[in-house]
Short mmCIF file of C-alpha atoms and ligand atoms in Angstrom, two decimals:
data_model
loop_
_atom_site.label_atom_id
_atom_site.label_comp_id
_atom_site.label_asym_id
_atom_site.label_seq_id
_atom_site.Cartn_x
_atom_site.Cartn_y
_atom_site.Cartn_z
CA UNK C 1 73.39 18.77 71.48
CA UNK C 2 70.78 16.05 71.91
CA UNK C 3 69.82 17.59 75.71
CA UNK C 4 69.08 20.97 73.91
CA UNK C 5 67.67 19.45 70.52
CA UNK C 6 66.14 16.05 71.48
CA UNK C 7 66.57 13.79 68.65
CA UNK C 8 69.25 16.02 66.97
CA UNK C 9 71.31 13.88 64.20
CA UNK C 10 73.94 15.95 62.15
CA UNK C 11 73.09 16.22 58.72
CA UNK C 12 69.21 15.43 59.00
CA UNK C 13 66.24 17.67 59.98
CA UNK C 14 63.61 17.18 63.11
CA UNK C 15 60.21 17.05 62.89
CA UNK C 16 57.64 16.93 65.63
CA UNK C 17 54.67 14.43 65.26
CA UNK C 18 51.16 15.64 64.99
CA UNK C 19 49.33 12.75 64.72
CA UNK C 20 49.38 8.74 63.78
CA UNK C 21 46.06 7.91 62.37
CA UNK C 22 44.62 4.42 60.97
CA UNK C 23 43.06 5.15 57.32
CA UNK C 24 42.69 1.31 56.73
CA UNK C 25 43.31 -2.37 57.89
CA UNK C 26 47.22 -1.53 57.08
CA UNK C 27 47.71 1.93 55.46
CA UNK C 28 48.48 4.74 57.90
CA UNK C 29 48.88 8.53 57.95
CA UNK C 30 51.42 10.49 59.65
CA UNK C 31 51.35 14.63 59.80
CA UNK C 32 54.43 16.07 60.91
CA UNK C 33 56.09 19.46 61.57
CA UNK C 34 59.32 20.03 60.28
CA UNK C 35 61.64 22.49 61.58
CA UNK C 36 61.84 25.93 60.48
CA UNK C 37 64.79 25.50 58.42
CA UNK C 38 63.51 22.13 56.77
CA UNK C 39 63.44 23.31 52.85
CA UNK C 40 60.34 23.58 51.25
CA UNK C 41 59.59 20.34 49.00
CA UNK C 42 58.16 20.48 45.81
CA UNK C 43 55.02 17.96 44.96
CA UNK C 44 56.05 14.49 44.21
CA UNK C 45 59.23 14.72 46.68
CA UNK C 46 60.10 12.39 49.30
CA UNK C 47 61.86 12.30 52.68
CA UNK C 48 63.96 9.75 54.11
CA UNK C 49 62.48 9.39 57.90
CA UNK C 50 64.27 8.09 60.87
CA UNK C 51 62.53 6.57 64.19
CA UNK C 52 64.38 4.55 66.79
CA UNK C 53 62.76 1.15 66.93
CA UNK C 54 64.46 -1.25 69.62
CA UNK C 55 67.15 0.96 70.96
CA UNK C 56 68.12 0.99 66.51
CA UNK C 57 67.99 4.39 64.57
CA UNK C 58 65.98 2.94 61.43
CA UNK C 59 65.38 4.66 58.30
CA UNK C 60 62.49 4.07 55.61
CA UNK C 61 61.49 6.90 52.53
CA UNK C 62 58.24 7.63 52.02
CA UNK C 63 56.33 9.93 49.37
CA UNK C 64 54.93 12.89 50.54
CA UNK C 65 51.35 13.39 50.61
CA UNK C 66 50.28 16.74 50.62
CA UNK C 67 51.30 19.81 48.86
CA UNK C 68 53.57 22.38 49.65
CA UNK C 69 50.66 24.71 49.86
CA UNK C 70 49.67 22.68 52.77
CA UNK C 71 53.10 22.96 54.40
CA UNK C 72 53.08 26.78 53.71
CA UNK C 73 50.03 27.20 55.27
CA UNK C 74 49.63 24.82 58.04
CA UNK C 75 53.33 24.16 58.29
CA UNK C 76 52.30 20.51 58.39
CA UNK C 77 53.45 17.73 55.75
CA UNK C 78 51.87 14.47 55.60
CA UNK C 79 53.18 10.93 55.19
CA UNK C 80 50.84 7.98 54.40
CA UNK C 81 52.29 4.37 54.42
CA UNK C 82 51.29 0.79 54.04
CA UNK C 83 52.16 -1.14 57.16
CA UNK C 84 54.53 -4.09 55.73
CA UNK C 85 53.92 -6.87 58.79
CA UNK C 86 57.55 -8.34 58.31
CA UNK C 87 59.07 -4.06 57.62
CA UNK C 88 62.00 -2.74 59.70
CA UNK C 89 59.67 0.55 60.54
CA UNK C 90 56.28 0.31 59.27
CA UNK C 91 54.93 -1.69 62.13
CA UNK C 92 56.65 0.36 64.90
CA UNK C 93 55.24 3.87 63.33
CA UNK C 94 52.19 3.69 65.33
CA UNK C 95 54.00 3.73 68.47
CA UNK C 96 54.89 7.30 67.20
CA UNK C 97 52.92 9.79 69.90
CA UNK C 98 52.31 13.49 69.00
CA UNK C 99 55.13 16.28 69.94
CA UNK C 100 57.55 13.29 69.94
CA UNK C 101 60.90 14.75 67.75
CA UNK C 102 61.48 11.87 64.74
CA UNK C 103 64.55 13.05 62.03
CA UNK C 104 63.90 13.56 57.96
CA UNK C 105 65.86 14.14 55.18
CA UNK C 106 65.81 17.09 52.61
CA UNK C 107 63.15 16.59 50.36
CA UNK C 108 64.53 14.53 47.15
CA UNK C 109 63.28 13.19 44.29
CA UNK C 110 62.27 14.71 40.34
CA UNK C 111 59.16 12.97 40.43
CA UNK C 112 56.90 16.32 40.12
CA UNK C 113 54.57 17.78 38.13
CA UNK C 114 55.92 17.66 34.46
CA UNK C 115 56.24 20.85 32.07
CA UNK C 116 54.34 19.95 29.23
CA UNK C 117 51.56 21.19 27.41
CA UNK C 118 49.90 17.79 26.84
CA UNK C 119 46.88 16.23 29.07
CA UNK C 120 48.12 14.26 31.90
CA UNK C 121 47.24 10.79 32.88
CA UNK C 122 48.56 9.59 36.55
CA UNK C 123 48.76 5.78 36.58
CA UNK C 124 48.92 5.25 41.01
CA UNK C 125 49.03 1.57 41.39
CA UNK C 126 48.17 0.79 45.66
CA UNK C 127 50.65 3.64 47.99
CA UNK C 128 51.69 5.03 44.56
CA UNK C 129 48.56 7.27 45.27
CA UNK C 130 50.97 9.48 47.32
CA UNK C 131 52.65 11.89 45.03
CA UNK C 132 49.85 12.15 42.79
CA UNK C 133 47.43 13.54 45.94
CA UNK C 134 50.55 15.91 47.03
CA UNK C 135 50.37 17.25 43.18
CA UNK C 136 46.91 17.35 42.62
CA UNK C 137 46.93 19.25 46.20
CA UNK C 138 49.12 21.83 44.65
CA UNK C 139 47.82 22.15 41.53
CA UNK C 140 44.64 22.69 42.26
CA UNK C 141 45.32 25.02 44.47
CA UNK C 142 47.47 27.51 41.93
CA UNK C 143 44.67 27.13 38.98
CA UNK C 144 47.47 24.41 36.73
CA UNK C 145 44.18 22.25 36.77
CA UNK C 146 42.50 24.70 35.01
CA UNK C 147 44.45 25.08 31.90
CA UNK C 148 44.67 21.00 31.41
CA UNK C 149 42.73 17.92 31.91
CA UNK C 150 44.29 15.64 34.22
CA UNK C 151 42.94 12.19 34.55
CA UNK C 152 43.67 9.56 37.12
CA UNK C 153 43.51 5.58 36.87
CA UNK C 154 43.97 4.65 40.43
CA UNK C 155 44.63 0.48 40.78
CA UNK C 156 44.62 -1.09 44.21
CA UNK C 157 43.26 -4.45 45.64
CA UNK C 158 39.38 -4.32 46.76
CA UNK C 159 38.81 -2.23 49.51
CA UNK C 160 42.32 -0.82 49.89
CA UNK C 161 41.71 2.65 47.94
CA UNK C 162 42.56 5.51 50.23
CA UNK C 163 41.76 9.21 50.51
CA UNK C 164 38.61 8.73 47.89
CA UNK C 165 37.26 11.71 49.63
CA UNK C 166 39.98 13.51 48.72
CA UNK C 167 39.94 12.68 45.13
CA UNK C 168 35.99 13.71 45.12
CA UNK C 169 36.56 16.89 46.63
CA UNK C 170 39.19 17.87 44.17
CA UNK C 171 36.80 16.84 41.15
CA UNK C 172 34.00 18.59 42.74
CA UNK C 173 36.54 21.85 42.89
CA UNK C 174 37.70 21.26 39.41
CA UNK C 175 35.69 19.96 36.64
CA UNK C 176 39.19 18.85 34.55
CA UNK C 177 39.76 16.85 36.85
CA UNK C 178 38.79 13.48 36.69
CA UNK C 179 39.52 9.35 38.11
CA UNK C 180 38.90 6.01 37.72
CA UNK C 181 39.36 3.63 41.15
CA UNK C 182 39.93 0.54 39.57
CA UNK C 183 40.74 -2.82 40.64
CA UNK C 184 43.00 -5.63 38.48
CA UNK C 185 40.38 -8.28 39.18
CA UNK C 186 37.03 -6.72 37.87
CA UNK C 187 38.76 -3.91 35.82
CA UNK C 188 41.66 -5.92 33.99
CA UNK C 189 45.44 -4.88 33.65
CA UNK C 190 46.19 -1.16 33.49
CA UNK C 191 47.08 -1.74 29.33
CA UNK C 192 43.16 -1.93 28.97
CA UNK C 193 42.79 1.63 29.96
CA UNK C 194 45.60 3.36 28.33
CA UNK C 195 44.36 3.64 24.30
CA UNK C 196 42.03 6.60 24.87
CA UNK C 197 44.92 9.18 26.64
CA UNK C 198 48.01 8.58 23.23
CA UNK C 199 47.94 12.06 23.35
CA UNK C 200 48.61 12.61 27.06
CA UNK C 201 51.97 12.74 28.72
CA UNK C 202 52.06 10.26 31.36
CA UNK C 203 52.81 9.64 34.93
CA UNK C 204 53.21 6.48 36.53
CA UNK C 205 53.81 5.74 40.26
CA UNK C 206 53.53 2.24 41.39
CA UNK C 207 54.90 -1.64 41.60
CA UNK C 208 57.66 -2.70 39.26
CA UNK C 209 55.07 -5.08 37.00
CA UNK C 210 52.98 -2.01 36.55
CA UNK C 211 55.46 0.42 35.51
CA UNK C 212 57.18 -2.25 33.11
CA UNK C 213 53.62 -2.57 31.54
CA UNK C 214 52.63 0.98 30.78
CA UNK C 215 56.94 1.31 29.55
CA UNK C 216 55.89 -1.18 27.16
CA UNK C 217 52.85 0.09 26.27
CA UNK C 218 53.82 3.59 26.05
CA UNK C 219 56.79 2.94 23.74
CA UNK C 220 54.78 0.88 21.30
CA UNK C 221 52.21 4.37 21.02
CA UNK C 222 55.52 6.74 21.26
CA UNK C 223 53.64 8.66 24.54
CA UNK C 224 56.18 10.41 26.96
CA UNK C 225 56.02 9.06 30.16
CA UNK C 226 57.42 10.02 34.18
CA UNK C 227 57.57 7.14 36.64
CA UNK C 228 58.68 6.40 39.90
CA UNK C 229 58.17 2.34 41.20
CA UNK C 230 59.13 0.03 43.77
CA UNK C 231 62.42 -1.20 42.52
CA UNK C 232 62.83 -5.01 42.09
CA UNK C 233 64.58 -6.27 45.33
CA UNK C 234 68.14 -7.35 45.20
CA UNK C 235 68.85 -11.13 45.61
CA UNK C 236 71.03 -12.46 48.72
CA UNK C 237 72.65 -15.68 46.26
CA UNK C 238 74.10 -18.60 48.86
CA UNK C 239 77.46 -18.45 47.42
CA UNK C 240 77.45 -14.79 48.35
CA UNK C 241 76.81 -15.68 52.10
CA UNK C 242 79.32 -18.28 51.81
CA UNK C 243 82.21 -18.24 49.32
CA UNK C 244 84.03 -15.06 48.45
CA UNK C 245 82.70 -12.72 45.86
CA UNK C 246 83.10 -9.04 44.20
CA UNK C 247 79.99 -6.67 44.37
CA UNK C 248 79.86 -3.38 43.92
CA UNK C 249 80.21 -0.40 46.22
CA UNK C 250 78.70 2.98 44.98
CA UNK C 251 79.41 5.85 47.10
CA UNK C 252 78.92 9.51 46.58
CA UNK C 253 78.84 8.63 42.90
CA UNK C 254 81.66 6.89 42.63
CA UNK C 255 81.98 3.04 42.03
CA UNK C 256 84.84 0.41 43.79
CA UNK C 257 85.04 -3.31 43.72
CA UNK C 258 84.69 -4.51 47.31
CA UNK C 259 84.46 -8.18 48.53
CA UNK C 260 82.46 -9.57 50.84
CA UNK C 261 85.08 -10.83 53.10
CA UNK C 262 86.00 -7.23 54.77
CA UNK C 263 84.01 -4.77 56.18
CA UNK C 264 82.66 -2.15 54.20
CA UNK C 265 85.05 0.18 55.99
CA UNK C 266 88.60 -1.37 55.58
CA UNK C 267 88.02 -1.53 51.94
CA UNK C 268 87.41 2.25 52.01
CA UNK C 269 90.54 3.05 53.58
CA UNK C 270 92.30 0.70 51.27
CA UNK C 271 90.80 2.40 48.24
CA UNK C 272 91.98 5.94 50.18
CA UNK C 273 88.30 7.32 50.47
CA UNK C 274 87.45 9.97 53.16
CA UNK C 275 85.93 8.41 55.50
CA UNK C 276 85.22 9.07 59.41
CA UNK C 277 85.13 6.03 61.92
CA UNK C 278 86.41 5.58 65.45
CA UNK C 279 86.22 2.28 67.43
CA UNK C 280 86.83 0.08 64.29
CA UNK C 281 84.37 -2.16 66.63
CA UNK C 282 80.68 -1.26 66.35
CA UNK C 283 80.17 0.87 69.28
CA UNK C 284 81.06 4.40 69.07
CA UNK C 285 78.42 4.67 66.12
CA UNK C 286 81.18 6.98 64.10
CA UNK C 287 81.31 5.28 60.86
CA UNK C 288 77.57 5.71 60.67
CA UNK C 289 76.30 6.71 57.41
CA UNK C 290 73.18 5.67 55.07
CA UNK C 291 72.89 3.02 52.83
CA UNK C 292 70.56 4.02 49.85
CA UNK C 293 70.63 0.22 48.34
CA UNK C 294 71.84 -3.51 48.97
CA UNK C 295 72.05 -6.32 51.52
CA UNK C 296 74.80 -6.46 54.36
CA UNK C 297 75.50 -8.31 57.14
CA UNK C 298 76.29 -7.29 60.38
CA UNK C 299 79.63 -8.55 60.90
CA UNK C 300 79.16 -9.23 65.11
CA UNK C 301 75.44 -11.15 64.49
CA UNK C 302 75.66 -12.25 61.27
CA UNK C 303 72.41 -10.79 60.46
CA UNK C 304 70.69 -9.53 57.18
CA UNK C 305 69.86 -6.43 56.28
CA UNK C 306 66.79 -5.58 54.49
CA UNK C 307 67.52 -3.79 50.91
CA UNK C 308 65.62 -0.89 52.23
CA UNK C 309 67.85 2.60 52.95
CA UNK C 310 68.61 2.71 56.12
CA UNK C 311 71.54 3.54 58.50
CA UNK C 312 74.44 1.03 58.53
CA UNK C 313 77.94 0.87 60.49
CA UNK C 314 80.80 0.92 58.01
CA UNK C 315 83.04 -1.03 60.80
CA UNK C 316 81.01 -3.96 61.18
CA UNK C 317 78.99 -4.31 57.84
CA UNK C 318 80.01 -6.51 54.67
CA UNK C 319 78.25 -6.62 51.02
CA UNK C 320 76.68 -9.42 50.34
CA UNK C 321 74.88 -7.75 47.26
CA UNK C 322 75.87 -4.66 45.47
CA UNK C 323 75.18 -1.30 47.73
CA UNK C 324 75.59 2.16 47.73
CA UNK C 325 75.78 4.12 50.60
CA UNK C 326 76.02 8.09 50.99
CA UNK C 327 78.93 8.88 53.16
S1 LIG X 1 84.11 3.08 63.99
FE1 LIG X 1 83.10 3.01 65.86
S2 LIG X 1 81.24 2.10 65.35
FE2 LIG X 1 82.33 1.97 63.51
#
């Protein structure tokens, strides 16, 4: 299948690259073309995206940042990303060259425009921008804009505010539209903004410490609030790497109690789940399958995951955090 459909992976779409392009010191925009039958997102969504880095199939999620206006039209979606030095596929995405065939998921998420009749204030705390620019992209565009002020507090560090000519142009097209590009160090913590928008329902998209702020603040003035944020990282303890331990193993919404002396798949087939492998080994790749959340280690190398989703081998992976994988 791959010599008819290059870069063909069951259960996954393609997508052709259009372009890699530099919109600051480390934040970077990707357009892509998804295949025809790729399903339409809505605003807010995001994709899982796969890209072979070192020989290794490596996937990362990322927001997407443009509307589905702009896919209907231009049947183009957009990704923009910060570039993590030390990240499994950040780094290698500008090596991505245009009509090269990359794999993404079905758009997932409920991080979209809310239905309520109240005002809106989006909170976007640095790459948090993302969903907001895919909404307002959509929104404005079908007239929702129209009927409701929207206002938009947008933190990031000095000099690391993207697509401000994108925000302008959507203010200039509609006058209930309106933003703030703020930074913590002249501007203060996002609390300091939030008394004059009580009556708003509210969106936040951004780091953990942000979100847990406007929570706070928001259940102290009873306001309804959406969010989406960079979850905490698991921690890898030492006595997890060496002594034996229980963690757990969430799978297709179901929960089991694995250890972290077996591989991931033994304890499957001990607990009598479905699962597909071959080799038992590491090299036929048939136990493949994503893992949404948690640390494992590679049973042959010893080697760390990151907590990131990405794709593991069931045959030669142990927990040495909880995880949950999609099989
Ligand atoms: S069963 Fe073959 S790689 Fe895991």
């Amino acid at each position: 299948m791959q010599q008819i459909k290059p870069a063909w992976r069951d259960g996954y779409f393609r997508a052709k690259v259009v372009s890699v392009k530099k919109l600051s010191m480390d934040m970077l925009e990707v357009t892509l073309t998804p295949e025809m039958s790729w399903p339409m997102h809505i605003a807010g969504q995001h994709i899982a995206l796969t890209i072979e880095v070192n020989g290794r199939l490596t996937t990362r999620v990322f927001t997407i940042a443009s509307g589905a206006n702009t896919h209907q039209r231009g049947k183009r979606i957009r990704l923009v990303t910060k570039v993590k030095a030390q990240g499994a596929l950040t780094p290698y995405l500008h090596t991505c060259v245009p009509n090269q065939w990359v794999n993404i998921s079905a758009p997932m998420g409920e991080f979209v425009w809310p239905k309520t009749e109240k005002p809106l204030l989006m909170i976007a705390g640095g790459s948090g921008i993302t969903p907001f620019i895919a909404m307002l992209d959509d929104a404005i565009n079908n007239g929702k804009v129209n009927k409701k002020s929207v206002h938009l507090l947008y933190f990031a560090k000095p000099d690391e505010h993207v697509l401000l000519n994108e925000l302008t142009a959507f203010s200039e097209r509609c006058e209930n539209f309106t933003y703030d590009v703020l930074t913590r160090q002249k501007d203060g913590d996002v609390e300091a903004h939030l008394n004059n928008f009580a009556n708003a329902h509210w969106l936040v998209c951004g780091p953990h410490a942000m979100f847990k702020q406007v929570e706070s603040y928001a259940r102290k003035s009873n306001t309804s609030v959406s969010s989406e944020h960079f979850a905490a990282l698991p921690v890898v303890s030492h006595t997890s790497l060496t002594e034996s331990e229980t963690f757990s193993l969430v799978h297709n919404g179901q929960s089991l109690a694995i250890d972290n002396q077996q591989t991931l798949l033994s304890q499957l087939q001990q607990a009598e789940q479905p699962v597909t492998y071959g080799c038992g080994m590491g090299i036929c790749h048939q136990c493949q399958c994503v893992k949404k959340r948690g640390v494992v280690r590679d049973t042959r190398t010893g080697e760390l995951s990151d907590s990131a989703e990405q794709l593991i081998q069931l045959c030669v992976s142990q927990a040495v955090t909880d995880v949950e994988i999609q099989l």
